Structure formats: C-alpha cells, structure tokens
Amino acid sequence: MCPDSGVPAEGFPIDFYRGERIGKYEVVTQLSVGGMAELFLGFTSGPGGFRKYVVIKRVLPDARDNAQFERMFLDEARITAAFNHPNIAQVFDLGREDDGLYLAMEFIAGQNLNQITGACLRRQEQLPLGFTLSVARDVCMALHYAHTYTAPSGAPSPVIHRDVAQKNIMVTYDGVVKLLDFGIAKAKDSLERTNVGTVKGTTGYMSPEQVRGDTLDGRSDLFSVGVMMHELITGARLFAGKNERDEMMKILEAPVPWPSHVAPHVPEEVSKVVMRALERSREKRFANGRDMARAIEAAAGKLLLDAHDRAALMQDWFAERMSATRVMLESADGTTNGVMLDSAKRALRSDDGPYLPERKDIPTPSNGVAGMPRKPSRKVPAAAAPRKASAAVEGTPQPPESKASNVLWGLVLMGILVGGGYAAWHLSKVLNETVDEKDASALRTLPQHDPNLPVYLGPGSGPPTDAGNTETPAKVSGGEDAEGSRSKEAASARPVKGRGKLTLLVLPEAEVFRGKKRVGRTPMFNVAMPAGEHDLTIVGPDGKKRMLSVPISAGETTQFRLKLAEIPER
C-alpha cells in the first residue's frame, strides 16, 4: 500500500496514533517501523472537503542523535523533492518537530514486487512475462531520468539509486510502476559523502563494482535491474547465499544461467537483454537506462503489457487488499466501525511471502574475499560457439550451445533427485509442463471491461450460469465432437459482419495462432478479431498443439482464463 521501511507495527491498536499531528498532517494509522524510521498514513485537509493522503516518514528517537543517518535523511528529501517523473515516487514536504525530522511522501496504493511474486507463488501461477518486461522497461526509464537529472540551475546533477530491488519497486492498483527509496542514493554533490570502500545497498542486487567499493555510475543500477529481471523471469533468487559474504562472492564470480535455459518459454531475445545487463564489465552493459528500455521493448514486442493490462492483473491478485485500503482511507472520516478497521489492518499487514526461493544451480566461489579479482569475467566453456547477436541488442553476450544447456538440465535433475527444494520443483514443473489440478476448480476471473469474466472449468461444464454475463464460453475441441459434426478440414473461422475483441489468459503462457497466422502470446488483452467463431491453435512450452474454439461478438470483448493442461491436444 505504501513504501515500507520495516516491519508492521503490530501490538498497537489501530487508533493508537489516530488524530496525532505531524506537522500539518493528521495521522490515520502507523504503517510500519524500521530500524531508523517509522511510517504513517496521514492526510492534510482544506476548504471544500479537500483532502490529500500522504505517507509520513519520521526518524525514530533512537536515531535522532545519529548525524550520519540524519544527513542521509536530508539527502533523500533534497534529491527526490526536485524529481518530477511519473515512475518515481514523489516527496512533497520536509519538516522538523520536537519529535524529529519527517518527510511527507506520495501515497501509493499498490504492492511491491516482493508482494506481487508472493501472491503468484501462493496461487501457484507464473508471473506473466509481459508484466515483468513492462515493469523493467518503466524502471529503466525512471533510472535514466535520475542518471541524467539536471538541476533547475541547468547544472548536471546525476543521481545513482544504488538500491534497485524488488522491495523498492511498486505497481499501483492502476498499473503504474513506481521506483521508491532514494535514501542511499548518491548524488553528484551529495551532502552525505560515502567513505571509500563503504558498501551500501541490498546485497543480492549490487553490481560487481558496488561490491568492490568502486566509483559508481548509472550502469550499476542497470545491473541491479538485470538481477531483478532474471529472478522474476526464472522464479528463483540469482545471487542468494548463506550470508552477505556468500552473496558478494556469487555476484563477482558465480556463473549466471541464461533465463531461456532455465525457463524455456522465455524468448532468446529477452534472455540476451538480461544477460547484457548482467555483464560484470560495466563497459559491456547498456550505456544508459533509455537504451536498455528500448532493447526490452524490441525484444518483448507484443508481450509488453500496458498500464491497463497491469491494473487488471493487480485487481485480480489483490482484491482483498484493495478493499482494505479503501476502508482505511474512509476511516479518516471517523465513520468506519472498529471491526472493519481491525479487519482492514490484518489484511494490509499480512505476510508478504513466500518470497522467491534460492537457486540451487549456482555454486559459491571457493576463494576468499581477500582474493576477489578486480575485474572477473564470465566463464564460458571453450567449446561453446557464440550465436549471432540481433540488431536490437548488438553486443549482448551469446548463450552457450547444447553442452552448457545439458549441464543445466543435469543440475535441475540432480536437484530433483536430492530434494533440491522449491527451486528444482519449480524448474521441473516448467520443463514437464504440468499444472496443479487442485486449482482447476478455483480459477479466478480477471477484471477487465466486464467484471463478469466467463470462466471455463473443463469439457462438458457448459456455459457460466452468471446471469450478468451474456458471453458464451470458449469450446475446447479435441477432434470430432459427439455428433461428428466437425471435420479436420473445417475453416479456422466463420466470420460474420463486424469485429470484436479477445482477452485470453492461458497458464502457463502459450503461443496463439488463427489458421497459419500468429495472433500473439498469452496473456493477450483486447486483440481485435472478426466477429464469428474462431478455431485457435494453442502451442505451449512443450510444443504440442491444442485446439480452442472461441466466439467473438461484434462490438464486444470476449474474455477467457484457462489452464493449458485442460485444452485437449489437436
């Protein structure tokens, strides 16, 4: 719901801070408490019923005598207050009271990427590739703005974030991406001078130069984006270790698997973008965030989701938390009863996990920290021949051929045999293309234009009984039906006058064809098609062809959500 700097403030009744004033802001509730600061939901009022909600960050009493933290706090306010970018959370106000320094920041109704991946894991779903790519593209553009920031005086004043990670990237319920927390950002003229060799940031997402304590530029943040993309695409942590030292060693030396080798549904062009961002030599990475954003767009093509599409997914994943947020905001009027407030509090402060599991196929380098090489390079088997780079991401490192791929699959199999935990299970699930059948009866609808989205639960289930939904469900075709009315030579579509739209989700993601023409890759939103009944060919990661019949009505949007395993093979 808001930027989070710590753990929920459990143990206090929800009205413990209600009515307290911090500067000109009235507190609704405390949101969380971290090691140095606490967060509150508050608002400021004005004539005519004006009300603006904000998140207030206040320094804790124990940290008020910490001069270094106070300088960092002031740096965060000074740096980000001047920013004006749609994908960067805004800072509105800075003040000091007897209770210490405080910041008033943009209230963001949404969830961070840790919470989003946790929601998908709980539902045993893959985070849609198009969702990950579109979020990464927007983060790259936000970083490019910060890296090339020019002060009002006209003087260049670049800002390096230094802590780009899932916890600091939020997606609002309206589908807007927001980069948070420039609390340890390094501005050109920052008041807080970092000592040589000091390491700041989230360990598993640091760049190699950040681990070594070298001077940083914007390409360090782009490495962190590459880590984030790799993890969200493959469903496992990339540089997780037993402790910070292990993670730093992996960042410097551990081999990095190609995303397309771990998750076969990932296009090779997307893998090239990720691997170029993860080059240990910064000179080989993208020159700036804008270049990386353009490369993501070129590699993703029609996979990219826009804000409307992301909003539909967020509303599906977090309907309960959205309702709780509304209750919390409405409670500022003092008309909400205590039972509803307590329920909203529990919903908003519930566990955000499970988080992504540790990958089991990346060993920790054996040499000690004292022997860290200054410029380690990625180890590639001598027999591996590089593939030709595409024009979109020229200069991107190329994947090893089948030898390295066989090694990777061997590691996956070994992980399964020895009980390698969730990561190995997840990879085997992707490779064997299975879908948990226990979710078949619990398919949720995806809110789009019509909230009464039709749901197909299996052959013979018939149309939905919801009277509010007039659309006809898709028909899964496995050859001739009971009456033998459909022949193999049947036309792929029987159009009538007019055009409609199709929204189709298939889990896991799959390619969709109408006749010999490729329609796109799921999830697909609002794809224009001629009115009539269409026989679509669905090709999943296993390469098998499946047949799905969908009716398209003129001027309407037909919407379906299916499991790939439920669609019979052609």
XYZ file of C-alpha atoms in Angstrom:
570
model
C 0.000 0.000 0.000
C 2.904 2.314 0.612
C 6.677 2.471 0.752
C 7.817 0.139 3.509
C 10.919 0.701 5.595
C 10.477 -2.105 8.087
C 8.092 -4.499 9.744
C 4.415 -3.940 10.551
C 3.758 -2.051 13.731
C 1.951 -4.897 15.467
C 0.946 -4.660 19.104
C -0.710 -1.228 18.887
C -4.459 -0.770 18.447
C -5.238 0.731 15.091
C -6.297 4.012 16.700
C -3.173 4.372 18.893
C -1.815 7.173 16.671
C -5.155 8.294 15.226
C -5.582 12.042 15.371
C -1.929 12.742 16.181
C -0.446 15.576 14.130
C 2.953 15.521 12.443
C 3.489 18.978 11.051
C 0.375 19.907 9.105
C -0.647 16.278 8.631
C -3.177 14.322 10.677
C -2.295 10.666 11.273
C -4.719 7.888 10.305
C -2.540 4.979 11.476
C 1.025 3.800 11.820
C 2.047 1.604 8.886
C 5.433 0.163 9.831
C 8.536 0.585 11.957
C 12.103 0.128 10.711
C 15.491 0.379 12.352
C 15.777 4.142 11.917
C 12.344 5.454 10.915
C 8.629 4.788 11.154
C 5.921 5.259 8.537
C 2.417 6.676 8.981
C -0.610 7.121 6.759
C -1.785 10.705 7.095
C -3.619 13.473 5.295
C -3.929 17.218 5.038
C -7.298 18.933 4.681
C -8.516 22.140 3.077
C -11.655 24.080 2.157
C -14.498 22.383 0.318
C -13.715 18.888 1.544
C -10.191 18.910 0.083
C -8.072 16.032 1.357
C -4.677 14.746 0.246
C -3.303 11.471 1.606
C 0.434 11.100 2.180
C 2.902 8.681 3.721
C 4.879 10.309 6.536
C 8.371 9.033 7.300
C 9.612 10.102 10.734
C 13.025 9.487 12.314
C 12.792 7.292 15.414
C 14.004 8.652 18.780
C 16.974 6.249 18.900
C 18.236 7.567 15.543
C 17.861 11.279 16.210
C 21.392 11.559 17.536
C 22.834 9.705 14.531
C 24.348 12.526 12.482
C 25.131 10.252 9.519
C 21.552 8.976 9.264
C 20.191 12.489 9.575
C 22.384 13.636 6.685
C 21.150 10.683 4.601
C 17.574 11.579 5.514
C 18.137 15.173 4.394
C 19.840 13.962 1.212
C 16.830 11.799 0.349
C 14.491 14.762 0.742
C 16.693 17.185 -1.153
C 17.399 14.791 -4.029
C 13.923 13.401 -4.667
C 11.889 16.534 -3.905
C 13.210 18.038 -7.147
C 12.317 14.954 -9.228
C 9.241 15.034 -11.448
C 8.829 11.717 -13.232
C 5.692 9.521 -13.426
C 7.642 6.401 -12.415
C 9.399 7.893 -9.361
C 7.584 8.290 -6.036
C 7.406 11.971 -5.093
C 8.482 13.764 -1.915
C 6.179 16.667 -1.002
C 7.435 18.089 2.243
C 10.283 18.077 4.780
C 9.919 19.317 8.327
C 11.286 19.163 11.846
C 9.374 18.995 15.109
C 10.185 18.135 18.687
C 9.714 14.512 17.655
C 12.391 14.843 14.966
C 12.680 15.123 11.178
C 9.885 13.904 8.954
C 9.184 13.526 5.222
C 5.765 13.648 3.567
C 5.800 11.383 0.516
C 3.405 10.292 -2.197
C 0.794 7.797 -1.006
C 0.928 4.812 -3.351
C -1.985 2.380 -3.354
C -0.357 -0.769 -4.662
C 2.116 -3.560 -3.902
C 5.851 -4.012 -4.321
C 7.355 -6.744 -6.486
C 8.079 -8.968 -3.484
C 4.397 -8.890 -2.592
C 3.393 -9.479 -6.219
C 5.640 -12.524 -6.640
C 4.392 -13.808 -3.274
C 0.794 -13.561 -4.490
C 1.645 -15.529 -7.633
C 3.500 -18.215 -5.679
C 0.601 -18.667 -3.287
C -1.699 -19.175 -6.254
C 0.839 -21.452 -7.988
C 0.909 -19.154 -11.010
C 3.761 -17.778 -13.051
C 4.230 -14.033 -13.086
C 3.357 -13.149 -16.721
C 6.490 -12.420 -18.719
C 4.883 -9.339 -20.271
C 4.236 -7.951 -16.775
C 7.906 -8.334 -15.779
C 9.200 -6.812 -19.005
C 6.903 -3.794 -18.891
C 7.799 -3.094 -15.246
C 11.523 -3.371 -16.014
C 11.130 -1.042 -19.010
C 9.466 1.638 -16.852
C 12.090 1.267 -14.113
C 14.828 1.767 -16.708
C 13.195 5.000 -17.868
C 12.888 6.228 -14.268
C 16.568 5.468 -13.695
C 17.548 7.225 -16.917
C 15.764 10.323 -15.655
C 17.678 10.167 -12.346
C 21.010 9.362 -14.006
C 20.703 12.336 -16.373
C 18.987 14.731 -13.979
C 19.699 18.422 -14.475
C 19.146 20.862 -11.609
C 16.917 23.925 -12.134
C 20.121 25.967 -12.431
C 20.998 23.952 -15.533
C 23.910 22.130 -13.913
C 24.059 18.330 -14.443
C 23.247 16.571 -11.181
C 23.083 12.811 -11.858
C 21.714 10.571 -9.100
C 22.598 6.867 -8.717
C 19.936 4.920 -6.828
C 22.235 2.117 -5.509
C 19.369 0.032 -4.065
C 17.261 -1.140 -7.013
C 15.499 -4.306 -5.829
C 12.002 -5.816 -5.752
C 11.224 -4.204 -2.391
C 11.762 -0.720 -3.847
C 9.606 -1.137 -6.959
C 5.842 -0.859 -6.637
C 2.970 -1.327 -9.051
C -0.176 0.613 -8.200
C -3.642 -0.870 -8.452
C -3.994 1.343 -11.540
C -0.997 -0.401 -13.128
C 1.560 2.420 -12.737
C 5.162 1.496 -11.898
C 6.862 3.490 -9.117
C 10.541 3.451 -8.122
C 10.949 4.144 -4.396
C 13.504 4.949 -1.745
C 16.426 7.064 -2.837
C 17.516 7.008 0.817
C 21.052 5.853 -0.010
C 21.173 7.476 -3.442
C 24.473 9.021 -4.457
C 24.093 12.465 -5.970
C 26.985 14.304 -7.575
C 27.001 16.924 -4.820
C 25.536 14.770 -2.059
C 25.893 16.099 1.474
C 26.460 12.540 2.655
C 29.920 11.597 1.384
C 30.385 7.834 1.248
C 33.730 6.678 2.604
C 35.959 4.809 0.160
C 35.230 1.081 0.365
C 31.876 1.516 2.125
C 29.202 -0.788 0.692
C 25.561 0.305 0.788
C 22.560 -1.401 -0.770
C 20.720 -4.732 -0.776
C 23.494 -7.298 -1.085
C 21.996 -9.722 -3.596
C 21.239 -6.913 -6.053
C 24.520 -4.995 -6.013
C 26.703 -4.619 -9.078
C 30.240 -6.069 -9.009
C 31.723 -2.575 -8.794
C 29.394 -1.791 -5.902
C 30.592 -4.907 -4.058
C 34.212 -3.856 -4.592
C 33.527 -0.330 -3.356
C 34.473 1.261 -6.684
C 33.128 4.550 -8.009
C 29.644 4.030 -9.423
C 27.729 5.345 -12.408
C 24.258 4.637 -13.775
C 25.295 1.273 -15.209
C 25.483 -0.081 -11.648
C 21.724 0.413 -11.290
C 21.156 -1.316 -14.646
C 22.973 -4.411 -13.363
C 20.513 -4.436 -10.444
C 17.612 -4.262 -12.909
C 19.141 -7.262 -14.703
C 19.192 -9.227 -11.429
C 15.573 -8.320 -10.786
C 14.511 -9.367 -14.310
C 16.376 -12.680 -14.092
C 14.697 -13.523 -10.784
C 11.175 -12.616 -11.839
C 11.527 -14.472 -15.154
C 13.014 -17.690 -13.728
C 11.189 -17.704 -10.385
C 14.256 -18.004 -8.135
C 16.885 -15.796 -6.481
C 20.013 -15.290 -8.564
C 22.735 -14.431 -6.041
C 21.245 -15.663 -2.748
C 23.689 -17.071 -0.197
C 24.065 -18.098 3.437
C 25.279 -14.619 4.313
C 26.287 -11.319 2.708
C 29.803 -12.563 2.008
C 28.460 -15.547 0.036
C 26.175 -13.281 -1.968
C 29.013 -10.880 -2.772
C 31.210 -13.743 -3.950
C 28.451 -15.029 -6.219
C 27.967 -11.564 -7.692
C 31.671 -11.415 -8.524
C 32.303 -14.922 -9.815
C 29.354 -17.347 -9.945
C 28.138 -18.402 -13.426
C 24.821 -16.887 -14.471
C 22.374 -19.225 -16.259
C 20.590 -17.931 -19.328
C 16.925 -17.248 -18.481
C 15.787 -19.097 -21.605
C 17.675 -22.224 -20.443
C 16.021 -22.144 -17.012
C 12.575 -21.175 -18.315
C 12.128 -22.421 -21.915
C 9.103 -20.173 -22.534
C 11.359 -17.092 -22.445
C 12.276 -15.793 -25.929
C 16.004 -15.799 -26.672
C 15.956 -12.078 -27.445
C 14.679 -11.361 -23.942
C 17.468 -13.506 -22.481
C 20.037 -11.500 -24.425
C 18.809 -8.257 -22.889
C 19.002 -9.716 -19.366
C 22.474 -11.175 -19.884
C 23.815 -7.938 -21.330
C 22.554 -6.066 -18.258
C 24.333 -8.674 -16.098
C 27.735 -8.242 -17.725
C 30.317 -7.960 -14.967
C 32.257 -5.458 -17.018
C 30.170 -2.299 -16.984
C 31.581 -1.271 -20.364
C 29.715 -4.221 -21.907
C 26.346 -3.302 -20.380
C 23.827 -0.887 -21.837
C 25.186 2.635 -21.922
C 22.137 4.073 -20.167
C 18.632 3.276 -18.970
C 16.959 4.560 -22.108
C 18.989 2.170 -24.284
C 18.061 -0.740 -22.031
C 14.388 0.252 -22.070
C 14.421 0.334 -25.889
C 16.128 -3.071 -26.010
C 13.440 -4.517 -23.720
C 10.719 -3.112 -25.983
C 12.385 -4.512 -29.116
C 12.868 -7.964 -27.564
C 9.413 -8.154 -25.985
C 7.345 -6.936 -28.923
C 3.655 -7.606 -28.302
C 4.400 -9.294 -24.971
C 4.559 -5.917 -23.199
C 1.555 -5.079 -21.036
C 0.358 -1.505 -20.730
C -0.899 0.118 -17.511
C -4.483 -1.022 -18.191
C -3.389 -4.645 -18.543
C -1.242 -4.478 -15.408
C -4.144 -2.933 -13.488
C -6.389 -5.863 -14.462
C -3.857 -8.316 -13.037
C -3.321 -6.274 -9.867
C -7.060 -6.134 -9.258
C -7.246 -9.895 -9.663
C -4.332 -10.621 -7.328
C -5.098 -8.078 -4.601
C -8.869 -7.589 -4.454
C -8.899 -8.059 -0.662
C -6.093 -5.575 -0.056
C -7.711 -3.037 -2.366
C -10.891 -3.234 -0.293
C -8.882 -2.923 2.922
C -7.133 0.168 1.551
C -10.481 1.798 0.796
C -11.698 1.038 4.335
C -8.527 2.537 5.792
C -8.845 5.747 3.769
C -12.551 6.099 4.533
C -11.773 5.697 8.243
C -10.288 9.209 8.204
C -13.888 10.482 8.380
C -14.396 8.663 11.681
C -17.458 6.784 10.396
C -15.917 3.316 9.979
C -16.596 0.854 12.813
C -13.799 -0.815 14.774
C -14.478 -4.321 13.446
C -13.991 -3.191 9.851
C -10.841 -1.284 10.782
C -9.318 -4.271 12.558
C -10.106 -6.481 9.558
C -8.526 -3.963 7.184
C -5.456 -3.727 9.387
C -4.935 -7.501 9.310
C -5.353 -7.614 5.532
C -2.851 -4.828 4.912
C -0.286 -6.158 7.353
C -0.488 -9.823 6.448
C 2.601 -11.770 5.451
C 4.045 -10.715 2.100
C 5.707 -14.064 1.435
C 6.540 -16.573 0.277
C 9.445 -14.870 -1.445
C 11.414 -16.304 -4.347
C 13.427 -19.392 -3.340
C 17.187 -19.684 -3.577
C 18.533 -21.110 -6.826
C 20.371 -24.389 -6.330
C 22.443 -24.415 -9.527
C 24.926 -21.594 -8.759
C 27.859 -22.610 -6.524
C 29.519 -20.215 -4.111
C 33.085 -19.428 -5.316
C 35.690 -21.042 -3.092
C 38.243 -18.250 -2.942
C 38.077 -15.787 -0.052
C 37.176 -12.123 -0.059
C 40.842 -11.135 0.113
C 41.375 -12.785 -3.252
C 38.494 -11.060 -5.050
C 39.557 -10.210 -8.613
C 39.024 -6.610 -9.578
C 37.544 -7.451 -12.972
C 36.203 -11.026 -13.015
C 34.799 -12.307 -16.288
C 32.011 -14.763 -17.020
C 33.371 -18.275 -17.583
C 32.223 -19.810 -20.882
C 33.162 -23.362 -21.960
C 35.934 -23.322 -24.541
C 33.919 -25.472 -26.933
C 30.953 -23.127 -26.868
C 30.339 -21.171 -30.054
C 28.560 -17.830 -29.666
C 25.375 -17.161 -31.547
C 24.931 -14.115 -33.720
C 23.541 -11.114 -31.847
C 20.396 -9.398 -33.078
C 20.409 -5.804 -34.259
C 18.211 -4.805 -31.326
C 20.775 -5.768 -28.711
C 24.024 -5.879 -30.625
C 26.948 -6.596 -28.343
C 24.911 -8.787 -25.999
C 26.739 -11.922 -24.748
C 25.537 -15.052 -26.515
C 24.358 -18.278 -24.811
C 26.476 -21.436 -24.769
C 25.266 -24.208 -27.071
C 23.826 -27.557 -26.147
C 26.732 -28.612 -23.902
C 26.038 -25.896 -21.354
C 22.319 -26.489 -21.723
C 22.777 -30.195 -20.968
C 24.786 -29.326 -17.885
C 21.979 -27.053 -16.696
C 19.312 -29.705 -17.214
C 21.561 -32.161 -15.413
C 21.723 -29.818 -12.464
C 17.944 -29.495 -12.481
C 17.541 -33.287 -12.494
C 20.080 -33.624 -9.696
C 18.199 -31.005 -7.685
C 15.009 -33.013 -8.101
C 16.660 -36.309 -7.142
C 18.237 -34.996 -3.955
C 15.271 -32.895 -2.917
C 16.721 -29.593 -4.010
C 13.740 -27.678 -2.644
C 11.295 -25.399 -4.282
C 13.643 -24.084 -6.976
C 14.208 -27.527 -8.500
C 10.488 -28.308 -8.204
C 9.626 -25.095 -9.990
C 12.047 -25.794 -12.848
C 10.847 -29.360 -13.285
C 7.289 -28.022 -13.363
C 8.171 -25.726 -16.243
C 10.109 -28.413 -18.151
C 7.427 -31.083 -17.777
C 4.633 -28.589 -18.465
C 2.322 -29.661 -15.649
C -0.359 -27.657 -13.966
C -1.578 -28.352 -10.446
C -5.017 -29.856 -10.881
C -6.228 -28.723 -7.460
C -6.510 -25.185 -8.817
C -8.768 -26.274 -11.682
C -11.917 -25.627 -9.702
C -10.636 -22.355 -8.271
C -9.859 -20.371 -11.404
C -10.396 -16.707 -10.668
C -11.854 -14.233 -13.106
C -9.707 -11.378 -14.365
C -11.458 -7.983 -14.121
C -11.393 -6.182 -17.447
C -14.165 -4.115 -19.057
C -16.768 -6.623 -17.847
C -16.213 -7.850 -14.251
C -18.287 -10.956 -15.006
C -15.488 -12.682 -16.902
C -16.570 -16.107 -18.206
C -14.598 -19.000 -16.757
C -14.162 -22.350 -18.484
C -13.670 -25.165 -15.961
C -13.340 -28.162 -18.257
C -15.043 -30.143 -21.044
C -18.736 -30.584 -20.524
C -19.039 -27.864 -17.913
C -21.310 -25.796 -20.108
C -21.727 -22.045 -20.128
C -21.454 -19.958 -16.955
C -24.713 -19.562 -15.057
C -23.998 -15.945 -14.076
C -26.980 -14.014 -15.357
C -24.934 -10.864 -15.555
C -22.696 -12.338 -18.224
C -24.122 -12.781 -21.679
C -20.975 -14.073 -23.355
C -20.612 -17.694 -24.491
C -17.678 -19.698 -23.125
C -14.916 -20.983 -25.357
C -15.271 -24.525 -26.633
C -12.264 -26.842 -26.376
C -12.042 -29.006 -29.473
C -10.246 -32.304 -29.322
C -11.184 -33.530 -32.803
C -14.714 -34.577 -33.833
C -17.447 -33.941 -31.279
C -20.067 -36.479 -30.186
C -22.127 -35.912 -33.326
C -19.129 -35.916 -35.672
C -20.143 -32.505 -36.925
C -16.640 -31.050 -37.210
C -14.192 -32.345 -39.810
C -10.434 -31.818 -39.818
C -10.826 -29.581 -42.869
C -13.163 -27.141 -41.111
C -12.370 -23.487 -41.643
C -10.407 -21.767 -38.858
C -13.047 -19.018 -38.585
C -16.629 -18.399 -39.598
C -16.765 -14.601 -39.532
C -19.898 -12.520 -39.546
C -20.212 -8.789 -40.131
C -18.321 -6.617 -37.631
C -15.342 -7.001 -35.313
C -14.889 -7.729 -31.621
C -12.024 -8.207 -29.201
C -10.493 -11.174 -27.387
C -8.789 -11.257 -23.980
C -7.198 -14.648 -23.349
C -5.130 -15.944 -20.418
C -3.611 -19.423 -20.634
C -1.449 -20.776 -17.805
C 1.396 -21.348 -18.419
C 1.932 -18.834 -21.210
C 1.400 -20.086 -24.768
C 1.515 -19.002 -28.411
C -1.835 -18.458 -30.143
C -2.488 -18.975 -33.878
C -5.572 -18.488 -36.055
C -5.004 -20.700 -39.048
C -1.356 -20.112 -40.012
C -1.323 -16.552 -38.665
C 0.194 -15.907 -35.251
C -2.230 -13.938 -33.066
C 0.149 -13.410 -30.141
C 1.314 -14.855 -26.834
C -0.779 -15.113 -23.697
C -1.755 -13.203 -21.722
C -3.423 -11.280 -24.577
C -5.650 -8.293 -23.933
C -8.235 -6.740 -26.269
C -6.964 -8.287 -29.506
C -9.195 -7.208 -32.419
C -10.746 -10.108 -34.369
C -13.571 -10.544 -36.889
C -16.910 -11.463 -35.356
C -17.760 -15.156 -35.537
C -16.476 -18.419 -34.098
C -12.732 -18.978 -34.402
C -10.689 -22.154 -34.031
C -7.456 -21.129 -32.342
C -4.347 -23.283 -32.150
C -2.647 -23.023 -28.739
C 1.033 -24.022 -28.587
C 2.517 -24.277 -25.091
C 6.146 -24.571 -23.958
C 6.032 -28.321 -24.708
C 5.441 -27.584 -28.428
C 2.187 -29.545 -28.528
C -0.723 -28.094 -30.497
C -4.103 -27.724 -28.823
C -7.409 -26.533 -30.303
C -9.635 -23.907 -28.692
C -12.866 -22.575 -30.233
C -13.854 -19.049 -29.191
C -16.904 -16.977 -30.203
C -16.323 -13.296 -30.988
C -19.303 -10.923 -30.932
C -19.281 -7.642 -32.863
C -18.523 -4.664 -30.659
C -17.862 -6.788 -27.559
C -14.825 -8.112 -25.687
C -14.777 -11.874 -25.127
C -12.634 -12.884 -22.158
C -11.320 -16.283 -21.008
C -8.889 -17.703 -18.484
C -7.818 -21.342 -18.938
C -5.246 -23.917 -17.873
C -3.126 -25.258 -20.737
C -3.448 -28.842 -19.489
C -7.249 -28.640 -19.805
C -7.135 -27.924 -23.551
C -7.046 -31.238 -25.468
C -4.273 -31.797 -27.964
C -5.111 -31.322 -31.602
